[in-house]
Amino acid sequence: MPLFIALGDEVRLTIIEVLANACIKGQTEICGMNVNEITEKTSLSRPAISHHLKILKEAGLVSSRQKGTSNYYFLTFGESTKRLCTLGQYLQKYIDQV
């Protein structure tokens, strides 16, 4: 499942934390950051950040919007949270039957 792959990497968890802090603290004009801003907050290169953002997007944890010439990335947990809840409910039913 792409969600678990995305969450299973410390670098991607760091990117999620950076994006969450930007949104909470209002550090950006919109709730999100571009690759340059994320790079400044981490020890990774721009290509590495872009690679990890692609994985996070594929897992449904991050989305992006274009503003001018930059893409701004922001957290989108809604659908991922629903899938995790569905999995949890399924597992609970299985455990209850055992």
PDB file of C-alpha atoms in Angstrom:
ATOM      1  CA  MET A   1       0.000   0.000   0.000  1.00  0.00           C
ATOM      2  CA  PRO A   2       1.539   3.352  -1.074  1.00  0.00           C
ATOM      3  CA  LEU A   3       0.412   4.995   2.153  1.00  0.00           C
ATOM      4  CA  PHE A   4       2.559   2.736   4.332  1.00  0.00           C
ATOM      5  CA  ILE A   5       5.524   3.061   1.974  1.00  0.00           C
ATOM      6  CA  ALA A   6       5.216   6.853   2.156  1.00  0.00           C
ATOM      7  CA  LEU A   7       4.954   6.891   5.939  1.00  0.00           C
ATOM      8  CA  GLY A   8       7.739   4.351   6.391  1.00  0.00           C
ATOM      9  CA  ASP A   9      10.540   6.759   5.528  1.00  0.00           C
ATOM     10  CA  GLU A  10      12.061   9.203   8.012  1.00  0.00           C
ATOM     11  CA  VAL A  11      12.778  11.796   5.317  1.00  0.00           C
ATOM     12  CA  ARG A  12       9.157  11.834   4.169  1.00  0.00           C
ATOM     13  CA  LEU A  13       7.990  12.139   7.770  1.00  0.00           C
ATOM     14  CA  THR A  14      10.292  15.150   8.096  1.00  0.00           C
ATOM     15  CA  ILE A  15       8.739  16.721   4.988  1.00  0.00           C
ATOM     16  CA  ILE A  16       5.264  16.116   6.439  1.00  0.00           C
ATOM     17  CA  GLU A  17       6.354  17.789   9.678  1.00  0.00           C
ATOM     18  CA  VAL A  18       7.797  20.787   7.806  1.00  0.00           C
ATOM     19  CA  LEU A  19       4.570  21.198   5.804  1.00  0.00           C
ATOM     20  CA  ALA A  20       2.446  20.846   8.946  1.00  0.00           C
ATOM     21  CA  ASN A  21       4.466  23.488  10.789  1.00  0.00           C
ATOM     22  CA  ALA A  22       4.223  25.913   7.871  1.00  0.00           C
ATOM     23  CA  CYS A  23       0.462  25.597   7.847  1.00  0.00           C
ATOM     24  CA  ILE A  24       0.044  25.894  11.602  1.00  0.00           C
ATOM     25  CA  LYS A  25       2.383  28.839  12.047  1.00  0.00           C
ATOM     26  CA  GLY A  26       1.227  30.659   8.918  1.00  0.00           C
ATOM     27  CA  GLN A  27       4.784  30.970   7.657  1.00  0.00           C
ATOM     28  CA  THR A  28       3.634  31.118   4.048  1.00  0.00           C
ATOM     29  CA  GLU A  29       1.100  33.197   2.158  1.00  0.00           C
ATOM     30  CA  ILE A  30      -0.878  30.053   1.403  1.00  0.00           C
ATOM     31  CA  CYS A  31      -0.997  26.846   3.383  1.00  0.00           C
ATOM     32  CA  GLY A  32       1.921  25.165   1.659  1.00  0.00           C
ATOM     33  CA  MET A  33       5.533  25.467   0.636  1.00  0.00           C
ATOM     34  CA  ASN A  34       7.492  25.228  -2.592  1.00  0.00           C
ATOM     35  CA  VAL A  35      10.480  22.919  -3.080  1.00  0.00           C
ATOM     36  CA  ASN A  36      12.977  25.702  -2.322  1.00  0.00           C
ATOM     37  CA  GLU A  37      11.291  26.480   1.013  1.00  0.00           C
ATOM     38  CA  ILE A  38      11.192  22.800   1.966  1.00  0.00           C
ATOM     39  CA  THR A  39      14.857  22.440   0.992  1.00  0.00           C
ATOM     40  CA  GLU A  40      15.782  25.323   3.320  1.00  0.00           C
ATOM     41  CA  LYS A  41      14.116  23.524   6.244  1.00  0.00           C
ATOM     42  CA  THR A  42      15.803  20.163   5.601  1.00  0.00           C
ATOM     43  CA  SER A  43      19.271  18.855   4.775  1.00  0.00           C
ATOM     44  CA  LEU A  44      18.173  17.437   1.410  1.00  0.00           C
ATOM     45  CA  SER A  45      18.780  18.543  -2.154  1.00  0.00           C
ATOM     46  CA  ARG A  46      15.996  19.857  -4.379  1.00  0.00           C
ATOM     47  CA  PRO A  47      15.943  16.656  -6.496  1.00  0.00           C
ATOM     48  CA  ALA A  48      15.648  14.547  -3.336  1.00  0.00           C
ATOM     49  CA  ILE A  49      12.785  16.696  -2.032  1.00  0.00           C
ATOM     50  CA  SER A  50      11.012  16.429  -5.384  1.00  0.00           C
ATOM     51  CA  HIS A  51      11.408  12.639  -5.348  1.00  0.00           C
ATOM     52  CA  HIS A  52       9.929  12.320  -1.871  1.00  0.00           C
ATOM     53  CA  LEU A  53       7.097  14.755  -2.674  1.00  0.00           C
ATOM     54  CA  LYS A  54       6.164  12.584  -5.652  1.00  0.00           C
ATOM     55  CA  ILE A  55       5.856   9.542  -3.377  1.00  0.00           C
ATOM     56  CA  LEU A  56       3.815  11.530  -0.848  1.00  0.00           C
ATOM     57  CA  LYS A  57       1.518  12.761  -3.631  1.00  0.00           C
ATOM     58  CA  GLU A  58       1.019   9.232  -4.968  1.00  0.00           C
ATOM     59  CA  ALA A  59       0.032   8.128  -1.449  1.00  0.00           C
ATOM     60  CA  GLY A  60      -2.510  10.951  -1.182  1.00  0.00           C
ATOM     61  CA  LEU A  61      -0.739  12.649   1.712  1.00  0.00           C
ATOM     62  CA  VAL A  62       0.347  15.748  -0.207  1.00  0.00           C
ATOM     63  CA  SER A  63      -1.152  17.751  -3.025  1.00  0.00           C
ATOM     64  CA  SER A  64       0.030  20.820  -4.888  1.00  0.00           C
ATOM     65  CA  ARG A  65      -1.251  23.998  -6.473  1.00  0.00           C
ATOM     66  CA  GLN A  66       0.518  26.313  -8.821  1.00  0.00           C
ATOM     67  CA  LYS A  67       1.059  29.923  -7.884  1.00  0.00           C
ATOM     68  CA  GLY A  68       2.986  31.898 -10.459  1.00  0.00           C
ATOM     69  CA  THR A  69       5.872  29.736 -11.591  1.00  0.00           C
ATOM     70  CA  SER A  70       6.060  27.668  -8.398  1.00  0.00           C
ATOM     71  CA  ASN A  71       4.173  24.637  -7.185  1.00  0.00           C
ATOM     72  CA  TYR A  72       3.154  24.848  -3.543  1.00  0.00           C
ATOM     73  CA  TYR A  73       2.783  21.575  -1.681  1.00  0.00           C
ATOM     74  CA  PHE A  74       0.356  21.101   1.192  1.00  0.00           C
ATOM     75  CA  LEU A  75      -0.930  18.227   3.316  1.00  0.00           C
ATOM     76  CA  THR A  76      -4.083  16.365   2.279  1.00  0.00           C
ATOM     77  CA  PHE A  77      -4.841  13.726   4.887  1.00  0.00           C
ATOM     78  CA  GLY A  78      -8.574  13.356   4.290  1.00  0.00           C
ATOM     79  CA  GLU A  79      -8.692  10.420   1.899  1.00  0.00           C
ATOM     80  CA  SER A  80      -5.703   8.698   3.483  1.00  0.00           C
ATOM     81  CA  THR A  81      -7.311   8.944   6.903  1.00  0.00           C
ATOM     82  CA  LYS A  82     -10.510   7.364   5.563  1.00  0.00           C
ATOM     83  CA  ARG A  83      -8.522   4.467   4.097  1.00  0.00           C
ATOM     84  CA  LEU A  84      -6.696   3.917   7.392  1.00  0.00           C
ATOM     85  CA  CYS A  85      -9.979   3.969   9.304  1.00  0.00           C
ATOM     86  CA  THR A  86     -11.451   1.426   6.897  1.00  0.00           C
ATOM     87  CA  LEU A  87      -8.418  -0.804   7.370  1.00  0.00           C
ATOM     88  CA  GLY A  88      -8.690  -0.424  11.154  1.00  0.00           C
ATOM     89  CA  GLN A  89     -12.365  -1.374  11.108  1.00  0.00           C
ATOM     90  CA  TYR A  90     -11.629  -4.393   8.933  1.00  0.00           C
ATOM     91  CA  LEU A  91      -8.846  -5.532  11.249  1.00  0.00           C
ATOM     92  CA  GLN A  92     -11.048  -5.042  14.322  1.00  0.00           C
ATOM     93  CA  LYS A  93     -13.802  -7.206  12.795  1.00  0.00           C
ATOM     94  CA  TYR A  94     -11.219  -9.872  11.979  1.00  0.00           C
ATOM     95  CA  ILE A  95      -9.802  -9.804  15.520  1.00  0.00           C
ATOM     96  CA  ASP A  96     -13.296  -9.963  17.032  1.00  0.00           C
ATOM     97  CA  GLN A  97     -14.020 -13.125  15.036  1.00  0.00           C
ATOM     98  CA  VAL A  98     -10.882 -14.906  16.235  1.00  0.00           C
TER      99      VAL A  98
END
